[in-house]
XYZ file of C-alpha atoms in Angstrom:
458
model
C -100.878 297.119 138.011
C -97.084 297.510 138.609
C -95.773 296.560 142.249
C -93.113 298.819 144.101
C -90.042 296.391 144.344
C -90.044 294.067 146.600
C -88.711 295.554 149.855
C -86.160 294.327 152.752
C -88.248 293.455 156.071
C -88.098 295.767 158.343
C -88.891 294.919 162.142
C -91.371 297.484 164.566
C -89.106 299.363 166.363
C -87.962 297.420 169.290
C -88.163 294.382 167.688
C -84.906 293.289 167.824
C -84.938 291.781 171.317
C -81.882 293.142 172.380
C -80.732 296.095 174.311
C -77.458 297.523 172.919
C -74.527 300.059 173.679
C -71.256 301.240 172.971
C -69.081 304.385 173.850
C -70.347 306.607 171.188
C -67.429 309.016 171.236
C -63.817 308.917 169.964
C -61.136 306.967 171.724
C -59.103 308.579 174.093
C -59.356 311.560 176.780
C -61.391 314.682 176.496
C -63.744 317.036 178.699
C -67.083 314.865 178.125
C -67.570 311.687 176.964
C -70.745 309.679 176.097
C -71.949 306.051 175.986
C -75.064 305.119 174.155
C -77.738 302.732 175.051
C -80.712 301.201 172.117
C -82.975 298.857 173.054
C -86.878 298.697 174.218
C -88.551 300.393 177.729
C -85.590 301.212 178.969
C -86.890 303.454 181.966
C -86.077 300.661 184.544
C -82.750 300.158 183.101
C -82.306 304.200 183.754
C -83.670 303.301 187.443
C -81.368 300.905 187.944
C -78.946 302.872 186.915
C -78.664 305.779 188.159
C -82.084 305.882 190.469
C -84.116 308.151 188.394
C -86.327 307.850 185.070
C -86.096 310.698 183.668
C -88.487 312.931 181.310
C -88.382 312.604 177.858
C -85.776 314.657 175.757
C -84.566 316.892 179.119
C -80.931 316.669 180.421
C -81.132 315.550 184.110
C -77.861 315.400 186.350
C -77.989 311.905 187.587
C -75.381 309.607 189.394
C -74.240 306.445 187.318
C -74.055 303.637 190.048
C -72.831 300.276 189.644
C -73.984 297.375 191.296
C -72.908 297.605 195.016
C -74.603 301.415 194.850
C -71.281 303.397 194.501
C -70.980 306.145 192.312
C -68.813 305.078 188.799
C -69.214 308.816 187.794
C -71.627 311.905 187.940
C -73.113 313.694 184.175
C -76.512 313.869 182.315
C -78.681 311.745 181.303
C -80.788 311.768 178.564
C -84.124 310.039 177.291
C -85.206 309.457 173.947
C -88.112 307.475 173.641
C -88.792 305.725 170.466
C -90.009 305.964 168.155
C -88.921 309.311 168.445
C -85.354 308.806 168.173
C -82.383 308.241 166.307
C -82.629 304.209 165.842
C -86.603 304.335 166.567
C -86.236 302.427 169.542
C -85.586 303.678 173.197
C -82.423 305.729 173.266
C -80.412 306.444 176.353
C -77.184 308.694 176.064
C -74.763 309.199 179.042
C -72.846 311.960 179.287
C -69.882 311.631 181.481
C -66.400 312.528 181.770
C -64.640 312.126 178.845
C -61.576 309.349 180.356
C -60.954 305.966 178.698
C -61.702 304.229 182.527
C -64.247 305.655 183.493
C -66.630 305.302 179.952
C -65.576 301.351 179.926
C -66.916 301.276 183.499
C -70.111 302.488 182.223
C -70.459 300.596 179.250
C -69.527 297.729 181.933
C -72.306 298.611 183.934
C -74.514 298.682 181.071
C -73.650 295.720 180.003
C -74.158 294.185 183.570
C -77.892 295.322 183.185
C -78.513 293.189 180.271
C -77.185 295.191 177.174
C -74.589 293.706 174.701
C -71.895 295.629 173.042
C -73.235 297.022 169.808
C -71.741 295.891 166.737
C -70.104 298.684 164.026
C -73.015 300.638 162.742
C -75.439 298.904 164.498
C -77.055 302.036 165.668
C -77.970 303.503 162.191
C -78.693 299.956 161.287
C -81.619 300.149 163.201
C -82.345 303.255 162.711
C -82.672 301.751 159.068
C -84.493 299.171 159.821
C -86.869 301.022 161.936
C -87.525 303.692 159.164
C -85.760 306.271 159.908
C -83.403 306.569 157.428
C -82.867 305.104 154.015
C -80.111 303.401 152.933
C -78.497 306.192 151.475
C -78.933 308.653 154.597
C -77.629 306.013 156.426
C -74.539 305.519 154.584
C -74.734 309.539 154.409
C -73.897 309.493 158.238
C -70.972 307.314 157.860
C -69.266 309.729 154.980
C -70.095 312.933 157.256
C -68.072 311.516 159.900
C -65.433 310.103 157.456
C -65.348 313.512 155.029
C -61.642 314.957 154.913
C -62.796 318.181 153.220
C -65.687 321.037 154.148
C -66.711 320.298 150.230
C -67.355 316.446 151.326
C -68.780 317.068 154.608
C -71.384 319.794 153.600
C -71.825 317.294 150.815
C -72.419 314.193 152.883
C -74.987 316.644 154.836
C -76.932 316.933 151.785
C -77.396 313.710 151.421
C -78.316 312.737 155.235
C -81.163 315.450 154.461
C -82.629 313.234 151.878
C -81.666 315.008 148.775
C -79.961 312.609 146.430
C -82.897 310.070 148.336
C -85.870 312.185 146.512
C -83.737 312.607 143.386
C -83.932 308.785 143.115
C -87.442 308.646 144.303
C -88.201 311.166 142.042
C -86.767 308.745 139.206
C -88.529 305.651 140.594
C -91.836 307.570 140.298
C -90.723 308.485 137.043
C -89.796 304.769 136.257
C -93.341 303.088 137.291
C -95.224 305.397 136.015
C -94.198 304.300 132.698
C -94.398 300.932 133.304
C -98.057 301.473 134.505
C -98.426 302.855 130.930
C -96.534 300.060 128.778
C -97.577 297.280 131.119
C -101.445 299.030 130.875
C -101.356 298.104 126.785
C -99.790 294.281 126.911
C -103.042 293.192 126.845
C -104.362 295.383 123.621
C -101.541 294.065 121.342
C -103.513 295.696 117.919
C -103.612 299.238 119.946
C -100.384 298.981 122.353
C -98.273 301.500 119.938
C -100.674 303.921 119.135
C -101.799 304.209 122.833
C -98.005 304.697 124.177
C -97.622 307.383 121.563
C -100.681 309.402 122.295
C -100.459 308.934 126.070
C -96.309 310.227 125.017
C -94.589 307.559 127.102
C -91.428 307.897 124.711
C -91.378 311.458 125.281
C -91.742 310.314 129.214
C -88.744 307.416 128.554
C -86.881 310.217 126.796
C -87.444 313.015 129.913
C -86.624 309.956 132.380
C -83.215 309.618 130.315
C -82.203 313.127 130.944
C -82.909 313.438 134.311
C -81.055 309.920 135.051
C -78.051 311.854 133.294
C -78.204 314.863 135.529
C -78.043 312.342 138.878
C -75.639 310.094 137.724
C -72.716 313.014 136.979
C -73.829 314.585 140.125
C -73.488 312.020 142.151
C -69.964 311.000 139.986
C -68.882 314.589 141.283
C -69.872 313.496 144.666
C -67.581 310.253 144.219
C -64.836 312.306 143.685
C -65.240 314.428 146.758
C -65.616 311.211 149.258
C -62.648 309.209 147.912
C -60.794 311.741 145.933
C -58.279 310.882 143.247
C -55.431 308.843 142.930
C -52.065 310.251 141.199
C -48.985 307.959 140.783
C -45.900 309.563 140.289
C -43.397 307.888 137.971
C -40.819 307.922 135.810
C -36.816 307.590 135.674
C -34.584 307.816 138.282
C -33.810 311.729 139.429
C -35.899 313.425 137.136
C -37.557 315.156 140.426
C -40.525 312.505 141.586
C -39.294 313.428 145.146
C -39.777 316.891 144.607
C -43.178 317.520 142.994
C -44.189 315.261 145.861
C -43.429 317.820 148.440
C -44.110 320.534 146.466
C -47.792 319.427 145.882
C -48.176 318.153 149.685
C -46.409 321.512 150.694
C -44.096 319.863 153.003
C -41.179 317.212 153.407
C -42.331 313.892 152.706
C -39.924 312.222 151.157
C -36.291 312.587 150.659
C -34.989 314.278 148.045
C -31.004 314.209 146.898
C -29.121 314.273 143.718
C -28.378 310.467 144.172
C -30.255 308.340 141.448
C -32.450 305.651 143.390
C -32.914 307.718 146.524
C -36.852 306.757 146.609
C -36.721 302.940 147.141
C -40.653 302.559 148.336
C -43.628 303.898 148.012
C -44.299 307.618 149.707
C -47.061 309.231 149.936
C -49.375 312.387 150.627
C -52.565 313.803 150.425
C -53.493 317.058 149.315
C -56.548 318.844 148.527
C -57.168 320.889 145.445
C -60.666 322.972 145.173
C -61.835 320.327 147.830
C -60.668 317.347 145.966
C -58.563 314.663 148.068
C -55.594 313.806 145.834
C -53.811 310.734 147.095
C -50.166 311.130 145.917
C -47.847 308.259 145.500
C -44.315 308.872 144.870
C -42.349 305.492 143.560
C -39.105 304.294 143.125
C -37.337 305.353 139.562
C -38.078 302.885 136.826
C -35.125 301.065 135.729
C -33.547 297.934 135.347
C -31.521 297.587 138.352
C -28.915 295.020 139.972
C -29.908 296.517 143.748
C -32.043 293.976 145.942
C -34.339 296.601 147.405
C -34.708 299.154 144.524
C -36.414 295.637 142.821
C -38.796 295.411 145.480
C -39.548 298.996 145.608
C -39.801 299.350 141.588
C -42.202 295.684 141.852
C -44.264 297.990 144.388
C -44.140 300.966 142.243
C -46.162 299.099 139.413
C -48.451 297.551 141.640
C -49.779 301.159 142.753
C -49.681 301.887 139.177
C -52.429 299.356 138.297
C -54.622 300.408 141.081
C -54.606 304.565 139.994
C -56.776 306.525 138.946
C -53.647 308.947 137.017
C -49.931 308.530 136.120
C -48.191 311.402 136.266
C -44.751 310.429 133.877
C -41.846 312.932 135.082
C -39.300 313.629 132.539
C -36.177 316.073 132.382
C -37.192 318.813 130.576
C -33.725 319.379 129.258
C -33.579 315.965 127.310
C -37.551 315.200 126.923
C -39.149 311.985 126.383
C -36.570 309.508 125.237
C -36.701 305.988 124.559
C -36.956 304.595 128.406
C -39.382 307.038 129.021
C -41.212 305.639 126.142
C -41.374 302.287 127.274
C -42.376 303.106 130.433
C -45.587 304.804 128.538
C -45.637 301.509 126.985
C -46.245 299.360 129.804
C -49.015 301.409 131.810
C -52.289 300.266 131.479
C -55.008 301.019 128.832
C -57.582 302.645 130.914
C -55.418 304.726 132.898
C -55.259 308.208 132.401
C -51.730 309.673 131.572
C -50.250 313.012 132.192
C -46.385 313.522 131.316
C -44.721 316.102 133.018
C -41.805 318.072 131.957
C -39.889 318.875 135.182
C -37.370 321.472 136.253
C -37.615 323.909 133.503
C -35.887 326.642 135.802
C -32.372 324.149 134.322
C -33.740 324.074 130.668
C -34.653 327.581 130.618
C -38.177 327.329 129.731
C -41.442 328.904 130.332
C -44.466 326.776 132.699
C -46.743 325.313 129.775
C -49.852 322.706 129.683
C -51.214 321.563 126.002
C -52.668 318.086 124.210
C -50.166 316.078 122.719
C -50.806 312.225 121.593
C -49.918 310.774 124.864
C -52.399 312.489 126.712
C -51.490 315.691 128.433
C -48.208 317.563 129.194
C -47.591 319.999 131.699
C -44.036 321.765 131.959
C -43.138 323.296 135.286
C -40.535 323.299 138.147
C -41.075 321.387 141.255
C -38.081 323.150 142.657
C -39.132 326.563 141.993
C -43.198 325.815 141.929
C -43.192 326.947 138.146
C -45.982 325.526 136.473
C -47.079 323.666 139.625
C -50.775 325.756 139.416
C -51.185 324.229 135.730
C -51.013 320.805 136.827
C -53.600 321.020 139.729
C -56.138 322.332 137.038
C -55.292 319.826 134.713
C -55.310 316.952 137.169
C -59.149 318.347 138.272
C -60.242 318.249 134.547
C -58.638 314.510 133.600
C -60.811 313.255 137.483
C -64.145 315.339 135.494
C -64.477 317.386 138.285
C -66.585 320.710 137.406
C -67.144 322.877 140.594
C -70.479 323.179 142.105
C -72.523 323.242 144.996
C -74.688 320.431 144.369
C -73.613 317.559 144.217
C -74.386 314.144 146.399
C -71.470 312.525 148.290
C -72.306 309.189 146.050
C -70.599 305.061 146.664
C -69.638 303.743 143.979
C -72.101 300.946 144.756
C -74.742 303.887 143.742
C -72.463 304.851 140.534
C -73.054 301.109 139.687
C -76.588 301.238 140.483
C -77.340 303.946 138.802
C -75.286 303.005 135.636
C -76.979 299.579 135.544
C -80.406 301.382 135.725
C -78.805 303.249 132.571
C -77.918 300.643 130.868
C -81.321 298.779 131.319
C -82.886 301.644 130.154
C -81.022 301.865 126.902
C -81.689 298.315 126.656
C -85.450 299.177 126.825
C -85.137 301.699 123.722
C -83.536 299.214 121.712
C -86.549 296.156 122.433
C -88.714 298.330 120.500
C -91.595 297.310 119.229
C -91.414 293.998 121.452
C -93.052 295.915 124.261
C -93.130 292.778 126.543
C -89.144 293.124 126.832
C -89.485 296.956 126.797
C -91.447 296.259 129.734
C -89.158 293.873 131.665
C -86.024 295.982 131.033
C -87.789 299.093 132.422
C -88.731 296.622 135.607
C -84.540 295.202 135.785
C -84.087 299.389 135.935
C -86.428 300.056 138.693
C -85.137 296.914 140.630
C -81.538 298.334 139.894
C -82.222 301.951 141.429
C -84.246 301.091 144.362
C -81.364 299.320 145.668
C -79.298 303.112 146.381
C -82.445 304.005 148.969
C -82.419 300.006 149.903
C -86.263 299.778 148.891
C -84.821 296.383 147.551
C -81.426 295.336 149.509
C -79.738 292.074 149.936
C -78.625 291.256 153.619
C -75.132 290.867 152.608
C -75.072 294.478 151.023
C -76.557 295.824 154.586
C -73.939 293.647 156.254
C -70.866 295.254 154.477
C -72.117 298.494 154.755
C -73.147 298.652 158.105
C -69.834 296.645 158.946
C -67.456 300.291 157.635
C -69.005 302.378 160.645
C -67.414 303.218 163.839
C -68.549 301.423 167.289
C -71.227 303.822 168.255
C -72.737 305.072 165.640
């Protein structure tokens, strides 16, 4: 019989033994402000509070009193008892008036009645641990609130509904029921093939494949959406960096004069292009220079080249690509992906273009004139793979590496053929390696990093 992976305890709801809160809404002043309270029975703690215990999942006007009886400040108070609520646990929320003093007074008064300040994410930790969401909803709530586009917020939505969660499912189901069937024959060695063929479990490991395919580049789509792409700029000095910076971002980000060496650190923007974030970095020209600072600043400029995603190579389009711009092409790394632009075409009297050439793709255009400047959105969408659609999963790339180890452990399955025995264990390394995205089978220190990246509060 084949197990379910082994699975990360997960304590009853109000288990924990502490009651926790936080101010659960943003920093600074606004009309209405909130603090949040987790923890077990926490009816008294609403009596000695504000007087009343109130009914279950009503709004009741209630005065917040601290400990000599005086009123801190006057709102609603709501209810939640678990384990119908968002952590599973008893949930208070107090609604107050939205100034920084008066929400610390309450979360000081709370805190005076025995609750501790909640650690980041600790409220959707427990509302893990208690079963109410799965790892990847969890993490789902996190991008919502961090998505810097409607395509990654109605993305990240998707996913807090449990869709990319019963796509995996649907592949873990997929995944033990053909170990059920391979495992089933390790006992009939002289019948083991001719049972898996007749009961099609290659057809079934072939299926599983394809459908593992389909996930994986929607959820890469959904990798580009939360943390977007990153373009370096680069390229001689006054060939017009500057310039397609602002051009792109749409306003005046970094200074732009006729003076070679003008950029002397990094600048940069972010745009967004069909819903994509594109982080742009403009750097300091390439050269070999004599100038204290312009060193640093060109040092800098190749650091942020090793960490991008795309070089964008600016070149005059009057001269083209000579021999410095060649060694610059030299120098960038292998895996990068290279675009070489041919800037301010309005001078060289020349048409906006975008074709193939050896060194990857060129675009022609004018950042002063916004020429051309169309082209090399598009293009920059097709070298990040991006292919418009409407359903894709706001994905971490600790789920692109899940799900491309469970790829690879699969392939590794195909190719242990006949030995069924280690066609067996790589199909169990693959199930192990995709239950961790829903955290059916999660280390503590993953849930401590995650859970660490949310807000106070949530």
């Amino acid at each position: 019989m084949v197990e379910k992976p082994p699975t990360t305890p997960r304590p009853e709801a109000g288990s924990a033994a502490t009651t926790i809160a936080a101010i659960a809404t943003a920093p600074g002043r606004g009309g209405i402000g909130i603090v949040r309270v987790s923890g077990a029975r926490l009816l008294d703690f609403c009596a000695a509070l504000s007087g009343k215990k109130p009914a279950a999942r009503l709004a009741t006007v209630a005065d917040f009193n601290s400990a000599d009886g005086s009123v801190i400040d006057k709102g609603l108070l709501f209810h939640f008892p678990g384990p119908h609520s968002f952590t599973g646990e008893d949930v208070l929320e107090l609604h107050g008036h939205g100034g920084p003093v008066v929400m610390q007074m309450l979360l000081a008064r709370c805190l005076e009645l025995g609750a501790r300040l909640a650690d980041p994410g600790e409220f959707t930790r427990r509302a893990y641990l208690n079963g109410k969401l799965d790892l990847a909803q969890a993490e789902a709530v996190a991008d919502l609130i961090d998505a810097s586009t409607t395509a990654a917020a109605r993305s990240a939505v998707r996913s807090l509904q449990g869709e990319f969660s019963r796509e995996v499912n649907a592949l873990l189901a997929q995944l033990i029921e053909l170990r059920m069937l391979v495992e089933a024959t390790l006992d009939f060695p002289d019948e083991e093939v001719d049972f898996l063929e007749a009961a099609d479990a290659f057809g079934r490991l072939d299926r599983l494949q394809h459908r593992l395919d389909e996930v994986f580049d929607r959820a890469r789509q959904g990798r580009l959406l939360q943390g977007g792409l990153h373009v370096v700029l680069a390229g001689q000095p006054n060939v017009g960096k500057s310039s397609l910076l602002n051009r792109l971002a749409g306003d005046e980000l970094a200074i732009v004069t006729s003076l070679p060496g003008t950029t002397r650190d990094l600048v940069r923007g972010t745009l967004q292009v069909e819903g994509i974030p594109l982080h742009v970095i403009d750097t300091a020209g390439l050269r070999e220079t004599d100038d204290e600072i312009e060193r640093i600043g060109i040092a800098r400029s190749w650091q942020e080249i090793a960490r991008a995603d795309v070089v964008v190579l600016l070149v005059d389009a009057r001269s083209g690509v000579g021999e410095a711009d060649r060694a610059i092409l030299a120098k960038l790394p292998n895996h990068l992906a290279r675009l070489t632009v041919h800037n301010k075409i309005d001078l060289a009297a020349r048409g906006p273009a975008c074709h193939d050439d050896a060194d990857g793709v060129t675009v022609a255009l004018s950042a002063k004139s916004g020429e051309g400047i169309d082209l090399l959105r598009q293009v920059l969408l097709r070298i990040a793979g991006w292919q418009p659609t409407e359903d894709v999963f706001l994905a971490r790339e600790r789920h692109l590496r899940a799900l491309a180890v469970t790829r690879a452990h699969i392939d590794q399955a195909r190719e242990r053929l006949p030995l069924l025995d280690l066609f067996a264990e790589e199909l169990r390394l693959a199930q192990l390696a995709l239950a961790t995205i829903t955290g059916d089978f999660s280390a503590d220190d993953l849930l401590g990093e995650i859970f660490g990246r949310f807000c106070i509060g949530k």
